[in-house]
Coordinates of C-alpha atoms and ligand atoms in Angstrom, one line a residue:
M1 CA 3.1 -22.0 0.6
K2 CA 4.0 -24.0 -2.5
K3 CA 1.2 -26.5 -1.6
R4 CA -1.3 -23.6 -1.1
F5 CA -0.5 -22.0 -4.4
F6 CA -0.8 -25.3 -6.1
S7 CA -4.2 -26.3 -4.5
L8 CA -5.7 -22.9 -5.2
L9 CA -4.7 -23.0 -8.8
V10 CA -6.0 -26.5 -9.3
L11 CA -9.3 -25.6 -7.6
L12 CA -9.7 -22.5 -9.7
S13 CA -9.0 -24.7 -12.7
I14 CA -11.5 -27.3 -11.7
L15 CA -14.0 -24.4 -11.9
S16 CA -13.4 -24.3 -15.7
A17 CA -14.2 -28.0 -15.8
C18 CA -17.8 -27.4 -14.6
A19 CA -20.7 -28.7 -16.6
L20 CA -22.7 -26.0 -18.5
P21 CA -24.7 -23.8 -16.2
S22 CA -27.8 -25.5 -15.2
A23 CA -29.0 -24.0 -12.0
T24 CA -31.5 -21.2 -11.8
P25 CA -30.2 -18.2 -10.0
T26 CA -31.9 -17.5 -6.7
Q27 CA -33.7 -14.3 -6.2
N28 CA -32.1 -11.3 -4.3
P29 CA -33.5 -11.0 -0.8
L30 CA -33.4 -7.3 -0.8
P31 CA -34.2 -4.5 -3.4
P32 CA -31.0 -3.1 -4.8
T33 CA -29.7 0.1 -3.5
P34 CA -28.5 2.3 -6.4
N35 CA -25.7 4.1 -4.8
F36 CA -22.2 3.8 -3.3
P37 CA -20.0 6.6 -1.9
P38 CA -17.7 8.1 -4.5
V39 CA -14.0 7.7 -4.4
Q40 CA -12.7 10.5 -2.1
S41 CA -10.1 12.9 -3.1
T42 CA -9.5 15.3 -0.4
S43 CA -6.3 16.5 0.9
A44 CA -4.8 14.9 4.1
T45 CA -2.5 17.7 5.1
T46 CA -1.6 21.2 4.1
V47 CA 1.9 21.7 2.9
S48 CA 3.6 25.0 2.2
G49 CA 7.1 26.5 1.7
P50 CA 9.8 25.7 -0.9
A51 CA 10.1 22.2 -2.2
D52 CA 12.6 19.5 -1.0
T53 CA 12.4 17.9 -4.5
I54 CA 10.9 18.8 -7.8
F55 CA 10.5 16.5 -10.8
L56 CA 10.2 18.4 -14.0
H57 CA 9.7 17.6 -17.7
G58 CA 7.8 14.4 -17.0
A59 CA 4.7 12.4 -18.2
I60 CA 2.9 12.5 -14.8
L61 CA -0.2 10.3 -14.5
T62 CA -1.9 11.7 -11.5
M63 CA -4.7 9.1 -11.3
Q64 CA -7.0 12.1 -10.4
E65 CA -10.4 12.0 -12.1
G66 CA -10.7 14.8 -14.5
N67 CA -7.1 15.9 -14.2
P68 CA -5.2 12.9 -15.3
T69 CA -1.9 14.2 -16.5
A70 CA 0.8 16.9 -15.6
Q71 CA 4.4 17.8 -16.3
A72 CA 5.8 18.3 -12.9
I73 CA 5.5 17.6 -9.2
A74 CA 7.0 19.1 -6.0
V75 CA 7.5 17.2 -2.7
R76 CA 8.2 18.6 0.7
G77 CA 8.5 16.9 4.1
G78 CA 7.1 13.5 3.0
A79 CA 4.1 15.0 1.2
I80 CA 3.1 16.4 -2.2
L81 CA 3.4 20.1 -2.2
A82 CA 2.0 20.6 -5.8
V83 CA 1.3 19.0 -9.2
G84 CA 1.2 21.1 -12.3
N85 CA 3.1 22.3 -15.3
D86 CA 7.0 22.9 -15.4
S87 CA 6.7 26.7 -14.8
E88 CA 4.2 26.4 -11.8
I89 CA 6.4 23.8 -10.1
S90 CA 9.7 25.5 -10.9
A91 CA 8.3 28.4 -8.9
L92 CA 8.4 26.4 -5.7
Q93 CA 12.1 25.9 -6.0
D94 CA 14.8 27.5 -3.6
S95 CA 18.5 27.2 -3.2
R96 CA 18.3 23.8 -1.3
T97 CA 15.6 22.1 -3.7
Q98 CA 16.8 19.2 -5.5
V99 CA 15.6 19.3 -9.2
I100 CA 15.2 16.0 -11.0
D101 CA 14.8 16.1 -14.7
L102 CA 12.5 13.4 -15.8
N103 CA 13.2 14.0 -19.4
G104 CA 10.0 12.6 -20.5
L105 CA 9.7 9.6 -18.2
T106 CA 6.5 8.5 -16.6
L107 CA 5.9 9.2 -12.9
M108 CA 2.7 8.0 -11.2
P109 CA 1.5 7.1 -7.7
G110 CA 3.0 4.1 -6.1
F111 CA 1.0 1.0 -6.7
V112 CA -1.5 -0.1 -4.0
D113 CA -2.1 -3.9 -3.5
A114 CA -5.5 -4.4 -2.0
H115 CA -5.0 -8.0 -0.9
S116 CA -1.8 -10.0 -0.6
H117 CA 0.0 -12.4 1.7
T118 CA 3.4 -10.8 1.0
L119 CA 4.5 -10.7 4.7
N120 CA 2.2 -12.9 6.4
Q121 CA 3.1 -16.0 4.4
R122 CA 6.8 -15.7 5.3
L123 CA 5.7 -15.2 9.0
L124 CA 3.5 -18.3 9.0
D125 CA 6.4 -20.3 7.6
D126 CA 8.8 -18.7 10.3
Q127 CA 10.9 -17.0 7.5
D128 CA 12.3 -13.5 7.2
P129 CA 9.7 -11.4 5.3
L130 CA 12.0 -8.5 4.7
P131 CA 13.5 -9.7 1.4
D132 CA 9.9 -9.9 0.1
Q133 CA 9.2 -6.5 1.3
Q134 CA 12.3 -5.2 -0.6
M135 CA 11.1 -7.0 -3.8
T136 CA 7.7 -5.5 -3.4
I137 CA 9.1 -2.0 -3.1
Q138 CA 11.3 -2.6 -6.1
F139 CA 8.1 -3.5 -8.0
G140 CA 6.7 -0.1 -7.1
I141 CA 4.2 -1.1 -4.5
T142 CA 4.0 1.5 -1.7
T143 CA 0.9 0.4 0.1
E144 CA -0.3 -3.2 0.6
A145 CA -2.6 -5.3 2.7
E146 CA -2.0 -8.6 4.6
F147 CA -4.9 -11.1 4.3
F148 CA -4.1 -14.0 6.7
V149 CA -3.5 -12.3 10.0
D150 CA -4.3 -14.1 13.3
E151 CA -3.2 -12.8 16.7
S152 CA 0.3 -14.4 16.4
I153 CA 1.0 -12.9 12.9
L154 CA -0.4 -9.6 14.1
N155 CA 2.1 -9.5 17.0
K156 CA 5.0 -10.4 14.7
L157 CA 3.9 -7.6 12.2
K158 CA 3.8 -5.2 15.1
A159 CA 7.2 -6.2 16.4
L160 CA 8.6 -5.5 12.9
A161 CA 6.8 -2.1 12.7
E162 CA 8.0 -1.1 16.1
A163 CA 11.6 -1.9 15.1
G164 CA 11.1 0.5 12.2
E165 CA 11.4 -2.5 9.6
L166 CA 8.1 -1.7 7.8
R167 CA 9.0 0.6 4.8
M168 CA 5.7 0.2 3.0
R169 CA 2.3 1.1 4.4
V170 CA 0.9 -2.2 5.6
N171 CA -2.8 -2.7 6.3
V172 CA -3.9 -5.8 8.1
Y173 CA -7.3 -7.7 7.9
L174 CA -8.0 -9.8 11.0
L175 CA -9.2 -13.3 10.5
Y176 CA -12.8 -13.9 11.5
T177 CA -12.5 -17.5 10.1
N178 CA -9.6 -19.4 8.8
N179 CA -9.5 -20.7 5.2
C180 CA -11.4 -23.8 6.0
G181 CA -14.3 -21.7 7.5
D182 CA -13.5 -22.4 11.1
L183 CA -14.4 -19.5 13.4
M184 CA -11.5 -17.8 15.0
G185 CA -13.4 -16.5 18.1
D186 CA -13.7 -13.0 19.4
W187 CA -10.1 -12.0 19.3
W188 CA -10.7 -9.1 16.9
K189 CA -13.0 -7.4 19.3
A190 CA -9.9 -6.2 21.2
Y191 CA -9.3 -3.8 18.3
Q192 CA -10.7 -0.9 16.6
P193 CA -11.3 -0.7 12.9
N194 CA -9.1 1.8 10.8
Q195 CA -6.6 2.2 13.7
Q196 CA -2.9 2.8 13.4
I197 CA -1.3 0.3 15.7
A198 CA 2.5 0.9 15.0
P199 CA 4.6 2.9 12.5
N200 CA 3.3 2.0 9.0
L201 CA 1.0 -0.6 10.3
F202 CA -2.8 -0.1 10.1
L203 CA -5.7 -2.3 11.2
R204 CA -8.6 -2.2 8.8
G205 CA -11.3 -4.8 8.6
L206 CA -12.3 -8.4 9.1
K207 CA -11.5 -11.4 6.6
I208 CA -14.2 -13.9 6.3
F209 CA -13.8 -17.0 4.1
S210 CA -17.3 -17.9 2.7
D211 CA -16.2 -20.8 0.5
G212 CA -13.4 -23.2 -0.4
G213 CA -10.3 -22.5 -2.4
S214 CA -7.0 -23.2 -0.6
C215 CA -9.1 -25.6 1.7
K216 CA -11.9 -27.5 0.2
A217 CA -13.7 -26.4 -3.1
P218 CA -15.2 -23.1 -4.3
A219 CA -19.0 -23.1 -3.9
M220 CA -20.7 -23.2 -7.3
S221 CA -24.3 -23.2 -8.4
V222 CA -23.5 -25.9 -11.0
E223 CA -22.2 -29.4 -10.4
Y224 CA -18.5 -30.2 -10.7
P225 CA -17.8 -33.0 -13.2
G226 CA -17.0 -35.4 -10.4
G227 CA -20.2 -34.3 -8.6
G228 CA -20.9 -31.8 -5.9
K229 CA -21.2 -28.1 -5.9
G230 CA -18.2 -27.2 -3.7
D231 CA -18.2 -26.0 -0.2
L232 CA -20.1 -23.0 1.2
F233 CA -19.0 -22.7 4.9
F234 CA -22.1 -20.8 6.2
S235 CA -25.7 -20.7 5.6
Q236 CA -27.2 -17.4 4.2
D237 CA -28.7 -16.7 7.7
Q238 CA -25.3 -17.3 9.3
M239 CA -23.3 -15.1 6.8
N240 CA -26.0 -12.3 7.3
Q241 CA -25.3 -12.5 11.1
I242 CA -21.6 -12.4 10.7
V243 CA -21.7 -9.3 8.4
A244 CA -24.2 -7.6 10.6
E245 CA -22.1 -8.3 13.7
A246 CA -18.9 -7.0 12.1
Q247 CA -20.7 -3.9 10.7
A248 CA -22.2 -3.2 14.1
A249 CA -18.7 -3.1 15.6
G250 CA -17.8 -0.7 12.9
F251 CA -15.6 -3.1 10.9
Q252 CA -15.4 -3.4 7.1
V253 CA -15.8 -7.0 5.9
A254 CA -13.6 -8.6 3.2
I255 CA -15.3 -11.8 2.2
H256 CA -13.4 -14.4 0.2
A257 CA -15.7 -15.7 -2.5
L258 CA -14.5 -17.8 -5.4
G259 CA -17.6 -19.7 -6.6
D260 CA -20.6 -17.9 -7.9
R261 CA -22.7 -19.4 -5.0
A262 CA -20.3 -17.8 -2.6
V263 CA -20.4 -14.5 -4.4
E264 CA -24.1 -14.5 -4.3
E265 CA -24.3 -15.2 -0.5
A266 CA -21.7 -12.5 0.2
Q267 CA -23.6 -10.0 -1.8
N268 CA -26.8 -11.0 -0.1
A269 CA -25.2 -10.8 3.4
I270 CA -23.8 -7.2 2.7
A271 CA -27.1 -6.1 1.3
F272 CA -28.7 -7.5 4.5
A273 CA -26.3 -5.6 6.8
L274 CA -26.5 -2.3 4.8
N275 CA -30.2 -2.6 4.7
G276 CA -30.6 -0.1 1.9
Q277 CA -27.9 2.4 3.1
P278 CA -24.9 3.4 1.2
N279 CA -21.8 1.2 1.8
T280 CA -19.9 3.6 3.8
Y281 CA -18.1 0.6 5.5
R282 CA -16.6 -0.2 2.1
H283 CA -17.5 -3.9 2.5
R284 CA -15.5 -5.8 -0.1
I285 CA -15.7 -9.1 -1.9
E286 CA -12.3 -10.8 -2.5
H287 CA -11.4 -12.6 -5.8
N288 CA -14.8 -12.9 -7.4
A289 CA -13.4 -15.6 -9.6
T290 CA -16.8 -16.8 -10.9
I291 CA -19.6 -14.3 -11.3
R292 CA -22.8 -15.6 -12.7
P293 CA -24.2 -12.9 -15.2
D294 CA -27.2 -12.0 -13.1
L295 CA -24.9 -11.2 -10.2
L296 CA -22.7 -8.6 -12.1
P297 CA -24.9 -5.5 -11.7
R298 CA -25.5 -6.2 -7.9
Y299 CA -22.0 -4.9 -7.0
G300 CA -23.0 -1.4 -8.1
E301 CA -26.6 -1.7 -6.8
I302 CA -25.5 -2.7 -3.3
G303 CA -22.1 -0.6 -3.4
I304 CA -19.9 -3.5 -2.9
V305 CA -16.2 -3.1 -3.6
P306 CA -14.9 -6.1 -5.7
I307 CA -11.3 -7.0 -5.4
I308 CA -10.0 -8.7 -8.5
F309 CA -7.0 -10.7 -9.6
G310 CA -4.5 -9.3 -12.1
T311 CA -3.0 -12.0 -14.2
Y312 CA -5.4 -14.5 -15.7
S313 CA -4.3 -18.2 -15.5
T314 CA -4.3 -18.6 -19.2
C315 CA -1.8 -21.2 -19.4
I316 CA -3.8 -23.7 -17.3
R317 CA -6.9 -23.0 -19.3
A318 CA -5.6 -22.7 -22.8
T319 CA -2.6 -25.0 -23.1
G320 CA -1.4 -28.6 -22.7
E321 CA -1.2 -28.0 -18.9
G322 CA -5.0 -27.6 -18.9
K323 CA -5.4 -30.8 -21.0
K324 CA -3.3 -32.7 -18.6
F325 CA -5.9 -32.1 -16.1
K326 CA -8.5 -33.1 -18.7
Y327 CA -10.4 -29.7 -18.1
I328 CA -12.9 -28.9 -20.8
L329 CA -13.2 -25.2 -21.5
G330 CA -16.4 -23.9 -22.8
E331 CA -17.5 -20.4 -23.9
E332 CA -20.7 -20.6 -21.8
Y333 CA -18.7 -21.1 -18.6
G334 CA -16.0 -18.8 -19.7
A335 CA -18.4 -15.8 -19.5
W336 CA -18.5 -16.5 -15.8
D337 CA -14.8 -16.8 -15.3
W338 CA -12.9 -13.7 -14.0
P339 CA -15.3 -11.6 -16.2
W340 CA -13.6 -8.3 -15.5
R341 CA -14.8 -6.6 -18.7
A342 CA -18.4 -7.5 -17.9
L343 CA -18.0 -6.5 -14.4
A344 CA -16.6 -3.0 -15.3
D345 CA -19.3 -2.5 -17.9
A346 CA -22.1 -3.5 -15.6
N347 CA -21.0 -1.0 -12.9
P348 CA -19.9 2.3 -14.3
G349 CA -17.9 4.3 -11.7
L350 CA -17.7 1.4 -9.2
P351 CA -14.3 1.4 -7.4
I352 CA -13.1 -2.0 -8.5
A353 CA -9.8 -2.8 -7.0
W354 CA -6.7 -4.9 -7.8
Q355 CA -5.0 -7.6 -5.6
S356 CA -1.9 -9.6 -6.2
D357 CA -2.8 -12.3 -3.8
Y358 CA 1.0 -12.9 -3.8
P359 CA 2.5 -15.5 -3.1
I360 CA -0.7 -17.5 -3.7
F361 CA -0.2 -16.3 -7.2
P362 CA 3.5 -16.3 -8.3
T363 CA 4.3 -12.6 -8.5
N364 CA 3.2 -9.3 -7.1
N365 CA 4.8 -7.3 -9.9
P366 CA 2.1 -4.7 -10.8
L367 CA 3.4 -4.2 -14.3
Y368 CA 3.2 -8.0 -15.0
H369 CA -0.4 -7.9 -13.5
L370 CA -1.3 -4.9 -15.6
W371 CA 0.0 -6.7 -18.8
G372 CA -2.2 -9.7 -17.8
M373 CA -5.2 -7.6 -17.4
V374 CA -5.0 -5.8 -20.8
T375 CA -3.8 -8.8 -22.8
R376 CA -5.0 -11.8 -20.9
K377 CA -1.7 -13.5 -21.7
E378 CA 0.5 -15.3 -19.2
I379 CA 4.1 -16.5 -19.1
N380 CA 4.3 -20.3 -18.8
A381 CA 6.8 -21.9 -16.4
D382 CA 9.1 -22.6 -19.3
G383 CA 9.1 -18.9 -20.2
S384 CA 6.7 -19.3 -23.3
I385 CA 3.7 -17.0 -23.6
C386 CA 0.3 -18.5 -23.4
N387 CA -2.0 -16.8 -25.7
P388 CA -5.8 -16.4 -24.7
P389 CA -8.5 -18.0 -26.7
D390 CA -11.1 -15.4 -27.8
W391 CA -13.5 -16.1 -24.9
V392 CA -10.7 -15.3 -22.6
K393 CA -9.7 -12.2 -24.5
A394 CA -13.1 -10.9 -24.2
G395 CA -12.6 -10.2 -20.6
A396 CA -9.7 -8.0 -21.2
L397 CA -9.6 -4.3 -19.7
R398 CA -7.9 -1.3 -21.1
V399 CA -4.6 0.3 -19.5
E400 CA -6.5 3.5 -18.5
E401 CA -9.2 1.4 -16.7
V402 CA -6.7 -0.9 -14.9
L403 CA -4.2 1.8 -13.6
P404 CA -6.8 3.5 -11.3
M405 CA -7.8 0.0 -10.0
M406 CA -4.2 -0.5 -9.0
T407 CA -3.9 3.0 -7.3
R408 CA -6.9 5.1 -6.5
N409 CA -9.5 2.2 -6.2
S410 CA -7.2 -0.1 -4.0
A411 CA -6.5 3.0 -1.7
Y412 CA -10.3 3.3 -1.5
A413 CA -10.7 -0.3 -0.6
L414 CA -8.2 0.1 2.2
F415 CA -9.6 3.5 3.6
F416 CA -6.4 5.1 2.5
D417 CA -7.7 7.3 -0.3
K418 CA -7.3 10.5 1.5
E419 CA -3.5 9.9 1.9
V420 CA -2.4 7.9 -1.2
G421 CA -3.6 6.5 -4.6
T422 CA -3.5 9.8 -6.6
L423 CA -0.9 12.6 -6.9
E424 CA -2.4 15.6 -5.4
A425 CA -1.2 18.4 -3.0
G426 CA -1.4 17.1 0.6
K427 CA -1.1 13.4 -0.1
F428 CA 1.9 11.4 0.9
A429 CA 4.7 11.5 -1.6
D430 CA 4.5 7.8 -2.5
L431 CA 5.5 7.6 -6.2
V432 CA 7.2 5.6 -8.8
I433 CA 9.1 6.4 -12.0
L434 CA 8.6 3.9 -14.8
S435 CA 10.9 2.9 -17.6
D436 CA 8.2 3.6 -20.1
N437 CA 4.5 5.1 -20.4
P438 CA 2.1 2.2 -20.0
L439 CA -0.5 4.3 -21.9
Q440 CA 1.7 4.6 -24.9
V441 CA 3.7 1.4 -25.3
E442 CA 2.4 -1.6 -27.2
S443 CA 0.5 -3.6 -24.6
D444 CA 2.8 -6.6 -25.2
S445 CA 5.7 -4.4 -23.9
I446 CA 4.2 -3.6 -20.5
K447 CA 5.6 -6.8 -19.0
D448 CA 9.0 -5.7 -20.0
M449 CA 8.7 -2.3 -18.2
S450 CA 10.4 -1.7 -14.9
V451 CA 10.3 0.6 -12.0
L452 CA 13.3 3.0 -11.8
M453 CA 12.6 4.7 -8.5
T454 CA 10.2 4.1 -5.6
M455 CA 9.6 6.9 -3.1
I456 CA 7.5 6.4 0.0
G457 CA 6.6 9.4 2.2
G458 CA 9.2 11.5 0.3
K459 CA 11.9 9.0 0.9
V460 CA 13.6 7.1 -1.8
E461 CA 13.1 3.4 -0.8
Y462 CA 14.4 2.0 -4.2
C463 CA 16.6 3.4 -6.9
A464 CA 17.4 1.2 -9.9
T465 CA 21.2 0.8 -10.6
G466 CA 22.3 3.4 -13.2
F467 CA 19.4 5.7 -12.6
E468 CA 20.7 7.6 -9.5
S469 CA 20.2 10.8 -11.2
L470 CA 16.4 10.2 -10.9
C471 CA 16.6 9.7 -7.0
P472 CA 16.8 12.6 -4.7
S473 CA 18.9 12.1 -1.6
A474 CA 17.3 12.2 1.7
S475 CA 16.1 15.7 2.7
P476 CA 16.3 17.2 6.2
S477 CA 12.4 17.3 6.6
D478 CA 11.5 14.0 5.6
V479 CA 10.5 12.7 9.1
G480 CA 6.8 12.2 8.8
A481 CA 4.6 14.8 7.3
G482 CA 4.4 17.0 10.5
S483 CA 5.7 20.5 10.4
P484 CA 8.9 20.6 12.7
V485 CA 9.3 23.5 15.0
A486 CA 12.5 24.5 16.8
T487 CA 12.9 26.3 20.1
A488 CA 16.0 27.2 22.1
S489 CA 17.3 28.3 25.4
A490 CA 18.3 31.5 23.9
S491 CA 18.8 33.0 20.3
L492 CA 20.3 36.1 18.7
S493 CA 17.5 38.0 17.0
D494 CA 19.1 37.4 13.5
S495 CA 19.9 33.7 14.2
P496 CA 16.6 32.1 15.4
A497 CA 16.2 28.4 16.3
S498 CA 14.2 27.8 13.0
N499 CA 17.5 28.4 11.1
A500 CA 18.8 25.0 12.3
I501 CA 15.9 23.1 10.5
D502 CA 15.5 25.2 7.3
G503 CA 17.5 22.8 5.2
N504 CA 20.3 25.5 4.7
I505 CA 23.6 25.2 6.4
E506 CA 24.4 28.8 5.6
T507 CA 21.8 30.1 8.1
I508 CA 22.6 29.3 11.6
W509 CA 20.9 29.2 15.0
N510 CA 23.1 31.0 17.4
S511 CA 22.3 31.1 21.1
G512 CA 24.7 34.2 21.6
A513 CA 26.0 32.6 24.8
G514 CA 28.3 30.0 26.0
P515 CA 27.2 26.6 27.4
E516 CA 25.0 25.3 28.8
Q517 CA 22.4 26.0 26.0
W518 CA 20.0 23.8 24.3
I519 CA 17.9 23.6 21.1
Q520 CA 14.8 21.4 20.8
I521 CA 12.9 20.2 17.7
D522 CA 9.3 19.3 17.9
L523 CA 8.6 17.1 14.9
G524 CA 4.8 17.9 15.2
K525 CA 4.0 14.2 15.6
P526 CA 5.7 11.1 16.6
A527 CA 8.1 9.6 14.1
T528 CA 10.6 6.9 13.5
I529 CA 14.1 8.2 13.5
R530 CA 16.9 6.4 11.7
A531 CA 19.6 8.9 12.0
I532 CA 20.5 12.4 13.3
R533 CA 23.2 14.6 11.8
L534 CA 24.4 17.8 13.5
H535 CA 26.2 20.5 11.3
V536 CA 28.6 22.3 13.6
S537 CA 28.8 26.1 13.7
Q538 CA 31.6 26.9 16.0
Y539 CA 34.4 29.6 16.6
P540 CA 36.9 29.0 17.8
E541 CA 37.4 25.2 17.4
G542 CA 38.0 23.1 20.4
E543 CA 36.6 20.5 22.7
T544 CA 32.9 20.2 22.9
T545 CA 30.3 18.0 24.6
H546 CA 26.7 17.8 23.3
Q547 CA 24.0 15.5 24.8
L548 CA 21.3 14.1 22.6
W549 CA 17.8 13.7 24.3
V550 CA 14.7 12.2 22.6
G551 CA 11.3 11.2 23.5
A552 CA 7.5 11.4 22.9
D553 CA 6.9 13.8 25.8
A554 CA 8.9 16.9 26.0
N555 CA 8.9 16.7 29.8
N556 CA 10.1 13.2 29.9
L557 CA 13.1 12.9 27.5
T558 CA 15.8 10.1 27.4
L559 CA 19.5 10.8 26.9
I560 CA 20.5 8.4 24.2
H561 CA 24.0 9.8 23.1
K562 CA 26.8 12.1 24.0
F563 CA 29.1 13.6 21.5
S564 CA 32.5 14.5 23.1
G565 CA 35.6 15.5 21.3
F566 CA 37.5 18.1 19.3
T567 CA 35.2 19.8 16.7
R568 CA 35.4 22.8 14.3
D569 CA 33.1 24.9 12.1
F570 CA 31.3 22.7 9.3
D571 CA 32.1 19.4 11.0
I572 CA 29.2 17.0 10.9
L573 CA 28.3 14.9 14.1
G574 CA 26.3 11.8 13.2
F575 CA 24.4 9.4 15.3
T576 CA 22.7 6.3 13.8
P577 CA 21.0 4.0 16.4
S578 CA 21.5 0.3 15.9
T579 CA 17.7 0.0 15.5
P580 CA 15.5 3.0 14.4
L581 CA 14.0 4.9 17.3
T582 CA 10.2 4.8 17.2
N583 CA 7.5 7.2 18.6
I584 CA 9.9 10.1 18.8
R585 CA 8.5 13.6 18.7
Y586 CA 11.0 15.7 20.5
I587 CA 14.7 15.9 19.9
R588 CA 16.8 18.1 22.3
I589 CA 20.5 18.9 22.0
V590 CA 22.1 20.2 25.1
T591 CA 25.6 21.6 24.8
T592 CA 27.5 21.3 28.1
K593 CA 31.0 22.1 27.0
S594 CA 32.2 24.5 24.2
S595 CA 34.8 27.2 23.7
S596 CA 32.3 28.9 21.4
W597 CA 28.9 30.5 21.7
V598 CA 26.5 27.5 21.2
A599 CA 25.2 27.4 17.7
W600 CA 24.3 24.9 14.9
R601 CA 24.2 25.2 11.1
E602 CA 21.7 22.5 10.7
I603 CA 20.1 19.7 12.5
E604 CA 19.0 16.8 10.1
I605 CA 16.7 14.2 11.3
K606 CA 16.0 11.2 9.1
Ligands
LIG701 ZN1 -5.7 -14.1 -0.4

C-alpha cells in the first residue's frame, strides 16, 4: 500500500517535470453531443406518519438545487420525512418523537466518496478493513465506492456484507483490467450492473485502466524530461471496443486516465460508444490529473462525468520536497495540472464528482479534501502547511461549488442520486452534523472542523464524545425504509396488532386470549437484524415461554430463540444474535405458555 501510494505520487510529480507542451492536439473523431442527463432528484420512497426524530434550529444545507438551506428536518424509519422550517417540522412531532436542538449547528447530507480503496486495499493486504470503515464513518462518509475489486475481493466484501458488517453504503466497480493494463477476462459478465448483491453492497460499473500511474507512467502528449511519453495500455480502436462492449452489456465504465493522452483517448472511446446519444450510462473518467486545455469542454459536450481529487499535492510541487526530485514547475504546464477551476468553468452544470482515492492518498477526511480544494494548501508530513504558488491557487474552487461535488454529484456518479446525496423527503436519512458551517468559516479553518454525528439510514453510526445530546438513540422503526405491518392470531378490537409496533409502550396489542397465540411483523422488505426487544404486557405475573421465529418467507420461518422464565408487566426481553441476522423480512413471536392473556406493549426490531 505504502509503495503504491509513493509510486503514484512520484509519477504524478513527474508529470509536473514535463517539458513545455509541444504536441499538437489530435482532432476529435466525433462531433460533440451538447447534452448530458441532469442530476436527478426524485424521491425514492414515500414516508408518512409522525417522526422518529426531528432536528430543529439548524443551518441545514440540503444540497438541493434551488432550495439550498432549511432550518429543520424530520426522520422516520430510516428515511427523511420532511425538510423545512422549524414550525413545519415541529408539526410532525408526537409523544415518541426525539427532538434534537441543533442550536445553529450545520447539518448536511453524508459525504459520498465516488472512488476509493478504503476497504479493498486492506482486503488485498489480508488485513481487517473494519477499522478503516469506522474511521470513514467518523469522517462523515456514508456512501463510498471501491475501485480495485477482482473476484476474490468481491467475495470478501460479500462475506462482510452478509455478516452485517458493512455499515456504509458500499459500491463496487469490477476490474476489467488491472493497474498495469492486463485484461482480467470475462468474470464481470456473471453480474448485472446496478445490482444490489448483499446488504449495503451494490455492484455498479467496470473499472478500466487506460494509462500508467501506480504501474508504469501516465500517458502524456509531451515528452518526459528523461524521454518517452508514458504508457497508454490500449490503442484508440481497442479502447473504443472495450467501452462499446461494456456499454452493450449495460455497464457504466470508469476509466482511469492520469495523463492528457489517456484523457483524450477515454473521451474519444466514450464518444464512440455513445454515438451522439446522451450519457445515460453515466460513463466516467477517473482522476483526470492532466487535462490539455482543448480537452476541457469535451466533458460537457460528450456528457462525461469527471471524477476529481480533493487535496492538491502542493507540497511536492511547491516546496523543497519537489526540489529534491529536481522537478521544474512551470506555469504553462501548471494550467494542465488538476485544472478544476477551468474544468468547472468550461462545463457549467456538469456533475463533476469528488473522490478521495484513499489510501492511495493519505486521508479520506472530506473536510480536509474540501479545504484542499478551496485553498489548494496541503499539510506537509512535518505538520507545516504548504502554500500554493499563484498558478496552483488559480485552480481553486469555491466551497459552494465543492460541497455538491462531495454529495449530490458523487451520488449521481454512483447511480445513487435517487436515494442519497441531498436532503429531501423520501431519501435515506444519511446525514452529518458539523462542528461549524463550511460556508461561513474562514477557508483556512475548514481543515479544523469535525463531524459530530453521522447517521446512516436513520441510525446513528457515529456520535462524537461530549455531543451525545445531538445523537438520537435507536428508534423502533429503523430496520430498513420499508413499512412494517403487524398481524396476529387474534386481537381485541381496541388493542390491534399495530399497537405493538407504533413506538409507544402505552398502547398494547392484546390477543384477548391465553396461549397459544402469535403476533407477526412483516418488515415490508428484507432487512438485517441486530437485536429484538420485547416489552412485556402481562397480568398476572408468572412463568412464560415465547418462541422467536424469523425468515424471508412467511411460510418457512426458523426458530432462533426461546424466552422462558418468570416475567411481569413492563419487563423487557432482549435477544441479540452473535452476528446480525441478514435477509429477514418476517418476525413471529409465538407464546406457548403464560398465566395472562397474550399481549405485548412493543416489539422493537433493530
Ligand atoms: Zn483509485
